[in-house]
mmCIF file of C-alpha atoms in Angstrom:
data_model
loop_
_atom_site.group_PDB
_atom_site.id
_atom_site.type_symbol
_atom_site.label_atom_id
_atom_site.label_comp_id
_atom_site.label_asym_id
_atom_site.label_seq_id
_atom_site.Cartn_x
_atom_site.Cartn_y
_atom_site.Cartn_z
ATOM 1 C CA MET A 1 121.836 -144.129 -91.824
ATOM 2 C CA ALA A 2 118.739 -146.320 -92.013
ATOM 3 C CA HIS A 3 119.215 -149.757 -93.539
ATOM 4 C CA ARG A 4 116.982 -150.572 -96.467
ATOM 5 C CA ARG A 5 115.144 -153.865 -96.290
ATOM 6 C CA LEU A 6 116.302 -156.365 -98.855
ATOM 7 C CA PRO A 7 113.786 -158.653 -100.528
ATOM 8 C CA PRO A 8 114.018 -162.376 -99.710
ATOM 9 C CA LEU A 9 116.912 -163.303 -101.998
ATOM 10 C CA ARG A 10 115.822 -166.903 -102.531
ATOM 11 C CA ALA A 11 112.410 -165.657 -103.624
ATOM 12 C CA LEU A 12 114.065 -163.136 -105.926
ATOM 13 C CA GLU A 13 116.217 -165.899 -107.425
ATOM 14 C CA ALA A 14 113.098 -168.002 -108.040
ATOM 15 C CA PHE A 15 111.405 -165.060 -109.756
ATOM 16 C CA MET A 16 114.394 -164.426 -112.040
ATOM 17 C CA ARG A 17 114.611 -168.101 -112.987
ATOM 18 C CA ILE A 18 110.941 -168.329 -113.931
ATOM 19 C CA VAL A 19 111.167 -165.258 -116.163
ATOM 20 C CA ARG A 20 114.420 -166.215 -117.867
ATOM 21 C CA LEU A 21 113.496 -169.856 -118.367
ATOM 22 C CA GLY A 22 109.946 -168.975 -119.379
ATOM 23 C CA SER A 23 108.495 -171.761 -117.259
ATOM 24 C CA ALA A 24 107.728 -172.284 -113.576
ATOM 25 C CA ARG A 25 108.226 -176.024 -114.057
ATOM 26 C CA ALA A 26 111.703 -175.517 -115.535
ATOM 27 C CA ALA A 27 112.587 -173.083 -112.734
ATOM 28 C CA ALA A 28 111.429 -175.549 -110.061
ATOM 29 C CA SER A 29 113.546 -178.259 -111.666
ATOM 30 C CA GLU A 30 116.616 -176.004 -111.822
ATOM 31 C CA LEU A 31 116.225 -175.020 -108.147
ATOM 32 C CA ALA A 32 115.320 -178.557 -107.027
ATOM 33 C CA LEU A 33 112.021 -177.295 -105.562
ATOM 34 C CA SER A 34 108.525 -178.704 -105.624
ATOM 35 C CA PRO A 35 105.950 -176.575 -107.496
ATOM 36 C CA SER A 36 104.295 -175.654 -104.185
ATOM 37 C CA ALA A 37 107.631 -174.571 -102.649
ATOM 38 C CA LEU A 38 108.372 -172.433 -105.704
ATOM 39 C CA SER A 39 104.915 -170.889 -105.501
ATOM 40 C CA ARG A 40 105.481 -170.039 -101.814
ATOM 41 C CA ARG A 41 108.715 -168.247 -102.658
ATOM 42 C CA ILE A 42 106.954 -166.173 -105.300
ATOM 43 C CA GLY A 43 104.147 -165.463 -102.833
ATOM 44 C CA ASN A 44 106.705 -164.182 -100.318
ATOM 45 C CA LEU A 45 108.195 -161.865 -102.945
ATOM 46 C CA GLU A 46 104.752 -160.584 -103.960
ATOM 47 C CA ASP A 47 103.954 -159.879 -100.289
ATOM 48 C CA PHE A 48 107.227 -157.977 -99.962
ATOM 49 C CA VAL A 49 106.690 -155.736 -103.021
ATOM 50 C CA GLY A 50 102.913 -155.492 -102.639
ATOM 51 C CA LYS A 51 102.242 -156.456 -106.255
ATOM 52 C CA LYS A 52 100.989 -159.491 -108.131
ATOM 53 C CA LEU A 53 103.952 -160.432 -110.281
ATOM 54 C CA PHE A 54 102.249 -163.395 -111.936
ATOM 55 C CA THR A 55 98.742 -164.384 -112.924
ATOM 56 C CA ARG A 56 97.931 -167.972 -112.080
ATOM 57 C CA ALA A 57 95.609 -170.103 -114.184
ATOM 58 C CA HIS A 58 95.393 -173.809 -114.988
ATOM 59 C CA GLN A 59 98.519 -174.615 -112.955
ATOM 60 C CA SER A 60 100.620 -172.154 -114.970
ATOM 61 C CA MET A 61 102.152 -168.798 -114.037
ATOM 62 C CA GLN A 62 102.115 -165.938 -116.525
ATOM 63 C CA LEU A 63 104.117 -162.766 -115.939
ATOM 64 C CA SER A 64 101.815 -159.809 -115.253
ATOM 65 C CA ASP A 65 102.437 -156.262 -116.519
ATOM 66 C CA GLU A 66 103.622 -155.305 -113.030
ATOM 67 C CA GLY A 67 105.823 -158.409 -113.005
ATOM 68 C CA ARG A 68 107.411 -157.422 -116.325
ATOM 69 C CA ALA A 69 108.097 -153.905 -115.043
ATOM 70 C CA PHE A 70 109.591 -155.373 -111.849
ATOM 71 C CA PHE A 71 111.840 -157.705 -113.855
ATOM 72 C CA ASN A 72 113.035 -154.874 -116.127
ATOM 73 C CA ALA A 73 113.877 -152.770 -113.090
ATOM 74 C CA VAL A 74 115.591 -155.487 -111.054
ATOM 75 C CA ALA A 75 117.423 -157.640 -113.629
ATOM 76 C CA PRO A 76 120.260 -155.161 -114.380
ATOM 77 C CA HIS A 77 120.962 -154.795 -110.669
ATOM 78 C CA MET A 78 121.021 -158.552 -110.132
ATOM 79 C CA ASP A 79 123.542 -158.887 -112.949
ATOM 80 C CA ALA A 80 125.574 -155.990 -111.519
ATOM 81 C CA LEU A 81 125.533 -157.640 -108.082
ATOM 82 C CA ALA A 82 126.812 -160.906 -109.565
ATOM 83 C CA LEU A 83 129.589 -159.031 -111.381
ATOM 84 C CA ALA A 84 130.534 -157.111 -108.229
ATOM 85 C CA VAL A 85 130.803 -160.311 -106.196
ATOM 86 C CA GLU A 86 132.806 -161.938 -108.988
ATOM 87 C CA SER A 87 135.248 -159.008 -109.169
ATOM 88 C CA GLN A 88 135.911 -159.195 -105.408
ATOM 89 C CA SER A 89 136.258 -162.966 -105.207
ATOM 90 C CA GLU A 90 139.869 -164.041 -105.528
ATOM 91 C CA ASN A 91 139.066 -167.733 -105.221
ATOM 92 C CA LEU A 92 136.746 -167.877 -108.232
ATOM 93 C CA ARG A 93 138.127 -170.033 -110.996
ATOM 94 C CA LEU A 94 138.050 -169.287 -114.668
ATOM 95 C CA ILE A 95 134.654 -169.857 -116.234
ATOM 96 C CA ARG A 96 134.504 -171.517 -119.624
ATOM 97 C CA LEU A 97 132.077 -171.387 -122.506
ATOM 98 C CA HIS A 98 132.136 -174.211 -125.054
ATOM 99 C CA LEU A 99 131.092 -172.312 -128.181
ATOM 100 C CA GLY A 100 130.484 -173.656 -131.673
ATOM 101 C CA VAL A 101 131.278 -171.157 -134.429
ATOM 102 C CA LEU A 102 131.451 -171.275 -138.196
ATOM 103 C CA PRO A 103 135.037 -170.372 -139.169
ATOM 104 C CA LEU A 104 134.102 -167.436 -141.433
ATOM 105 C CA PHE A 105 131.967 -165.800 -138.719
ATOM 106 C CA GLY A 106 134.745 -166.402 -136.222
ATOM 107 C CA GLY A 107 137.412 -164.861 -138.410
ATOM 108 C CA GLN A 108 135.400 -161.941 -139.764
ATOM 109 C CA ARG A 109 133.132 -160.952 -136.889
ATOM 110 C CA LEU A 110 133.886 -162.648 -133.563
ATOM 111 C CA PHE A 111 137.662 -162.636 -133.155
ATOM 112 C CA PRO A 112 138.137 -158.948 -134.048
ATOM 113 C CA ARG A 113 135.928 -158.125 -131.012
ATOM 114 C CA LEU A 114 137.020 -160.758 -128.474
ATOM 115 C CA ALA A 115 139.500 -158.404 -126.799
ATOM 116 C CA GLU A 116 136.494 -156.296 -125.724
ATOM 117 C CA LEU A 117 134.883 -159.352 -124.139
ATOM 118 C CA ARG A 118 138.116 -160.292 -122.338
ATOM 119 C CA LYS A 119 138.435 -156.772 -120.923
ATOM 120 C CA LEU A 120 134.816 -156.804 -119.744
ATOM 121 C CA HIS A 121 134.890 -160.343 -118.305
ATOM 122 C CA PRO A 122 138.512 -161.389 -117.725
ATOM 123 C CA ARG A 123 137.522 -164.682 -116.055
ATOM 124 C CA LEU A 124 135.473 -165.811 -119.055
ATOM 125 C CA HIS A 125 137.378 -168.022 -121.487
ATOM 126 C CA LEU A 126 136.090 -169.597 -124.690
ATOM 127 C CA ASP A 127 136.711 -173.068 -126.041
ATOM 128 C CA ILE A 128 136.035 -172.696 -129.770
ATOM 129 C CA ASP A 129 134.680 -175.591 -131.847
ATOM 130 C CA THR A 130 134.383 -175.222 -135.637
ATOM 131 C CA GLY A 131 133.469 -178.848 -136.269
ATOM 132 C CA PRO A 132 130.446 -180.160 -138.180
ATOM 133 C CA HIS A 133 126.835 -180.411 -136.979
ATOM 134 C CA LEU A 134 127.104 -177.534 -134.503
ATOM 135 C CA LEU A 135 123.359 -177.255 -133.919
ATOM 136 C CA ASP A 136 122.982 -180.945 -133.107
ATOM 137 C CA ARG A 137 125.639 -180.665 -130.400
ATOM 138 C CA VAL A 138 124.188 -177.654 -128.553
ATOM 139 C CA GLY A 139 123.242 -178.803 -125.066
ATOM 140 C CA ASP A 140 125.617 -181.770 -125.320
ATOM 141 C CA THR A 141 129.268 -181.029 -126.098
ATOM 142 C CA LEU A 142 128.510 -177.343 -126.774
ATOM 143 C CA ASP A 143 127.012 -174.761 -124.409
ATOM 144 C CA ALA A 144 125.971 -172.574 -127.347
ATOM 145 C CA ALA A 145 126.683 -172.013 -131.034
ATOM 146 C CA ILE A 146 126.589 -169.359 -133.721
ATOM 147 C CA VAL A 147 125.085 -170.962 -136.796
ATOM 148 C CA LEU A 148 123.880 -169.978 -140.253
ATOM 149 C CA MET A 149 120.327 -171.149 -140.845
ATOM 150 C CA ARG A 150 116.716 -170.317 -141.595
ATOM 151 C CA GLU A 151 114.277 -170.113 -138.660
ATOM 152 C CA PRO A 152 115.572 -172.133 -135.688
ATOM 153 C CA ASP A 153 113.551 -174.736 -133.824
ATOM 154 C CA PRO A 154 111.469 -173.047 -131.076
ATOM 155 C CA ALA A 155 112.916 -175.557 -128.600
ATOM 156 C CA TYR A 156 116.075 -173.402 -128.633
ATOM 157 C CA HIS A 157 116.663 -169.917 -127.317
ATOM 158 C CA ALA A 158 117.702 -168.052 -130.461
ATOM 159 C CA VAL A 159 118.856 -164.521 -131.228
ATOM 160 C CA ARG A 160 119.073 -163.417 -134.853
ATOM 161 C CA LEU A 161 122.341 -161.569 -135.424
ATOM 162 C CA ASP A 162 121.764 -160.172 -138.921
ATOM 163 C CA HIS A 163 119.717 -160.005 -142.119
ATOM 164 C CA ASN A 164 121.589 -160.650 -145.337
ATOM 165 C CA ARG A 165 121.568 -160.271 -149.075
ATOM 166 C CA VAL A 166 122.932 -162.883 -151.451
ATOM 167 C CA HIS A 167 125.529 -161.868 -154.014
ATOM 168 C CA ALA A 168 127.469 -163.594 -156.733
ATOM 169 C CA ILE A 169 131.146 -162.943 -156.002
ATOM 170 C CA CYS A 170 134.056 -163.654 -158.323
ATOM 171 C CA SER A 171 137.338 -162.335 -159.664
ATOM 172 C CA HIS A 172 137.521 -159.069 -161.615
ATOM 173 C CA ASP A 173 138.576 -160.980 -164.725
ATOM 174 C CA LEU A 174 135.447 -163.124 -164.541
ATOM 175 C CA VAL A 175 133.239 -160.047 -164.089
ATOM 176 C CA ALA A 176 134.801 -158.527 -167.202
ATOM 177 C CA GLU A 177 134.279 -161.782 -169.132
ATOM 178 C CA ILE A 178 130.606 -162.221 -168.143
ATOM 179 C CA GLY A 179 129.566 -158.559 -168.118
ATOM 180 C CA GLN A 180 126.979 -156.832 -165.929
ATOM 181 C CA ALA A 181 123.847 -158.085 -167.701
ATOM 182 C CA PRO A 182 122.608 -161.543 -166.601
ATOM 183 C CA ASP A 183 123.042 -163.902 -169.570
ATOM 184 C CA ILE A 184 121.919 -167.481 -169.017
ATOM 185 C CA GLN A 185 124.079 -168.808 -171.846
ATOM 186 C CA ALA A 186 127.251 -167.181 -170.507
ATOM 187 C CA LEU A 187 126.491 -168.309 -166.948
ATOM 188 C CA SER A 188 125.774 -171.884 -168.036
ATOM 189 C CA LYS A 189 129.470 -172.216 -168.934
ATOM 190 C CA GLN A 190 130.601 -171.259 -165.437
ATOM 191 C CA THR A 191 131.366 -173.130 -162.222
ATOM 192 C CA PHE A 192 129.429 -171.994 -159.150
ATOM 193 C CA LEU A 193 130.805 -172.322 -155.626
ATOM 194 C CA ILE A 194 128.176 -173.092 -152.967
ATOM 195 C CA HIS A 195 128.616 -173.282 -149.195
ATOM 196 C CA ASN A 196 127.180 -176.386 -147.525
ATOM 197 C CA GLU A 197 125.371 -174.145 -145.021
ATOM 198 C CA LEU A 198 123.711 -172.089 -147.810
ATOM 199 C CA PRO A 199 122.163 -174.604 -150.210
ATOM 200 C CA ASP A 200 119.078 -172.496 -151.024
ATOM 201 C CA SER A 201 120.970 -169.264 -151.643
ATOM 202 C CA PHE A 202 121.731 -170.261 -155.247
ATOM 203 C CA VAL A 203 118.025 -170.973 -155.819
ATOM 204 C CA ALA A 204 117.065 -167.565 -154.384
ATOM 205 C CA TRP A 205 119.694 -165.840 -156.504
ATOM 206 C CA LYS A 206 118.549 -167.540 -159.731
ATOM 207 C CA GLU A 207 114.891 -166.713 -159.044
ATOM 208 C CA ALA A 208 115.627 -163.039 -158.317
ATOM 209 C CA LEU A 209 117.584 -162.650 -161.555
ATOM 210 C CA GLY A 210 115.046 -164.535 -163.669
ATOM 211 C CA LEU A 211 117.465 -167.414 -164.246
ATOM 212 C CA VAL A 212 115.399 -170.283 -162.840
ATOM 213 C CA GLY A 213 116.402 -172.590 -165.701
ATOM 214 C CA LEU A 214 120.147 -171.977 -165.279
ATOM 215 C CA GLU A 215 122.181 -175.204 -165.223
ATOM 216 C CA PRO A 216 125.852 -174.283 -164.743
ATOM 217 C CA ALA A 217 128.758 -176.353 -166.051
ATOM 218 C CA ALA A 218 129.492 -177.435 -162.479
ATOM 219 C CA ILE A 219 128.587 -176.738 -158.859
ATOM 220 C CA ASP A 220 131.407 -177.168 -156.360
ATOM 221 C CA HIS A 221 130.462 -177.480 -152.685
ATOM 222 C CA TYR A 222 132.563 -176.218 -149.773
ATOM 223 C CA ASP A 223 132.259 -176.419 -146.001
ATOM 224 C CA SER A 224 134.464 -173.338 -145.516
ATOM 225 C CA GLY A 225 133.370 -169.836 -146.429
ATOM 226 C CA GLN A 226 136.947 -168.607 -146.279
ATOM 227 C CA LEU A 227 138.035 -171.189 -148.850
ATOM 228 C CA ILE A 228 135.091 -170.330 -151.111
ATOM 229 C CA LEU A 229 136.160 -166.676 -151.155
ATOM 230 C CA GLU A 230 139.777 -167.694 -151.860
ATOM 231 C CA ALA A 231 138.645 -169.990 -154.683
ATOM 232 C CA ALA A 232 136.579 -167.154 -156.177
ATOM 233 C CA ALA A 233 139.539 -164.768 -155.892
ATOM 234 C CA GLN A 234 141.683 -167.302 -157.757
ATOM 235 C CA GLY A 235 139.186 -167.366 -160.627
ATOM 236 C CA LEU A 236 137.917 -170.894 -159.918
ATOM 237 C CA GLY A 237 134.243 -169.984 -160.080
ATOM 238 C CA ILE A 238 131.384 -167.760 -158.946
ATOM 239 C CA ALA A 239 130.742 -167.856 -155.211
ATOM 240 C CA ILE A 240 127.184 -167.425 -153.970
ATOM 241 C CA MET A 241 127.725 -165.764 -150.594
ATOM 242 C CA HIS A 242 126.352 -163.024 -148.370
ATOM 243 C CA ASP A 243 127.148 -159.402 -149.115
ATOM 244 C CA ASP A 244 128.449 -159.091 -145.547
ATOM 245 C CA HIS A 245 131.003 -161.837 -146.244
ATOM 246 C CA PHE A 246 132.221 -159.882 -149.272
ATOM 247 C CA LYS A 247 132.488 -156.563 -147.415
ATOM 248 C CA ARG A 248 134.273 -157.975 -144.370
ATOM 249 C CA ALA A 249 136.746 -159.922 -146.510
ATOM 250 C CA SER A 250 138.093 -156.602 -147.898
ATOM 251 C CA ASP A 251 139.777 -158.634 -150.623
ATOM 252 C CA LYS A 252 140.623 -156.391 -153.593
ATOM 253 C CA ARG A 253 140.783 -159.471 -155.845
ATOM 254 C CA LEU A 254 137.016 -159.990 -155.431
ATOM 255 C CA ALA A 255 134.127 -158.208 -157.136
ATOM 256 C CA ARG A 256 130.349 -158.534 -157.106
ATOM 257 C CA LEU A 257 128.617 -159.772 -160.233
ATOM 258 C CA PHE A 258 125.377 -157.969 -161.216
ATOM 259 C CA GLU A 259 125.748 -155.868 -158.064
ATOM 260 C CA GLU A 260 122.692 -153.737 -158.755
ATOM 261 C CA THR A 261 120.351 -156.687 -158.160
ATOM 262 C CA PRO A 262 119.351 -157.118 -154.458
ATOM 263 C CA VAL A 263 118.551 -160.690 -153.410
ATOM 264 C CA GLU A 264 117.253 -161.352 -149.904
ATOM 265 C CA SER A 265 118.974 -164.324 -148.297
ATOM 266 C CA PRO A 266 116.940 -167.170 -146.802
ATOM 267 C CA TYR A 267 119.618 -167.437 -144.083
ATOM 268 C CA SER A 268 120.817 -165.470 -141.086
ATOM 269 C CA TYR A 269 123.431 -165.973 -138.407
ATOM 270 C CA TRP A 270 121.818 -166.989 -135.106
ATOM 271 C CA PHE A 271 123.082 -167.386 -131.570
ATOM 272 C CA ILE A 272 121.594 -170.656 -130.302
ATOM 273 C CA CYS A 273 121.469 -172.284 -126.864
ATOM 274 C CA ARG A 274 119.093 -174.347 -124.775
ATOM 275 C CA PRO A 275 116.744 -172.077 -122.748
ATOM 276 C CA ARG A 276 117.969 -173.351 -119.394
ATOM 277 C CA ALA A 277 121.581 -172.718 -120.450
ATOM 278 C CA LEU A 278 120.936 -168.988 -120.032
ATOM 279 C CA GLU A 279 121.111 -169.581 -116.286
ATOM 280 C CA GLN A 280 124.721 -170.760 -116.674
ATOM 281 C CA ARG A 281 126.979 -167.817 -116.006
ATOM 282 C CA PRO A 282 129.324 -168.181 -119.037
ATOM 283 C CA VAL A 283 126.380 -168.503 -121.427
ATOM 284 C CA ARG A 284 124.588 -165.504 -119.923
ATOM 285 C CA LEU A 285 127.712 -163.309 -119.988
ATOM 286 C CA PHE A 286 128.508 -164.155 -123.616
ATOM 287 C CA HIS A 287 124.863 -163.870 -124.709
ATOM 288 C CA ASP A 288 124.442 -160.414 -123.173
ATOM 289 C CA TRP A 289 127.760 -159.167 -124.551
ATOM 290 C CA LEU A 290 126.970 -160.515 -128.030
ATOM 291 C CA VAL A 291 123.598 -158.762 -128.095
ATOM 292 C CA ASP A 292 125.005 -155.469 -126.748
ATOM 293 C CA ALA A 293 128.028 -155.558 -129.071
ATOM 294 C CA GLY A 294 125.822 -155.932 -132.148
ATOM 295 C CA LEU A 295 128.180 -158.346 -133.906
#
């Protein structure tokens, strides 16, 4: 059987880094190469495949159409090769991901699926952090985080995990008391429960229902979505939360107020990491699983 020629693996590694980091400069820094040495590696790979993988202009390298097609064809096999080597390597240690997660997302969406991740990548273990200021700690004490926010800073690599609608959620007794027609006088006597991560959701909800002038009796702020839902179930107020939170809670004590009125949320859940962190194996494994799993 004839042996197929393999491409120069160091050149292939350089190519993959440039594409995934989105920058030749960042790739050179990661590989501890000079720009000219990186360029030579790419030149060797282009000679091997007989295609121009990048266009070069003004000291920058832009992926060509042929380069994009090459990446799409090769990337799955590179990942499969890494997994194959990992599965046959008895001396590999556990790999750890330091992940920041909001507790409600963790309880409702992440933990019910983590057994799938463990089966797929048994060496990958997660250190979970539900502390404050998750975004500020990404790239420092956290490898990545799942946060609830508007549009993230373009300095991060970000994947939007959902689109949401805002709902007013409360006990059945409170729904019966208020009724299903928005009444600003009735609502002004109520307490509203607002999550610290969703400050503008109440504004969006009031605007959509034509209640811009609503001033409730009180607004209570929480840093835990789970506790907001429990407070609402206990009749302590009206929680302004995402419809997805309501559905996944499956709490028969809760009901939606004015449920026929759709209100688009200003916020989504996002997976966030620093771009160069995608080259770290635990981040890449979790990122790819999260996207494929459709959490």
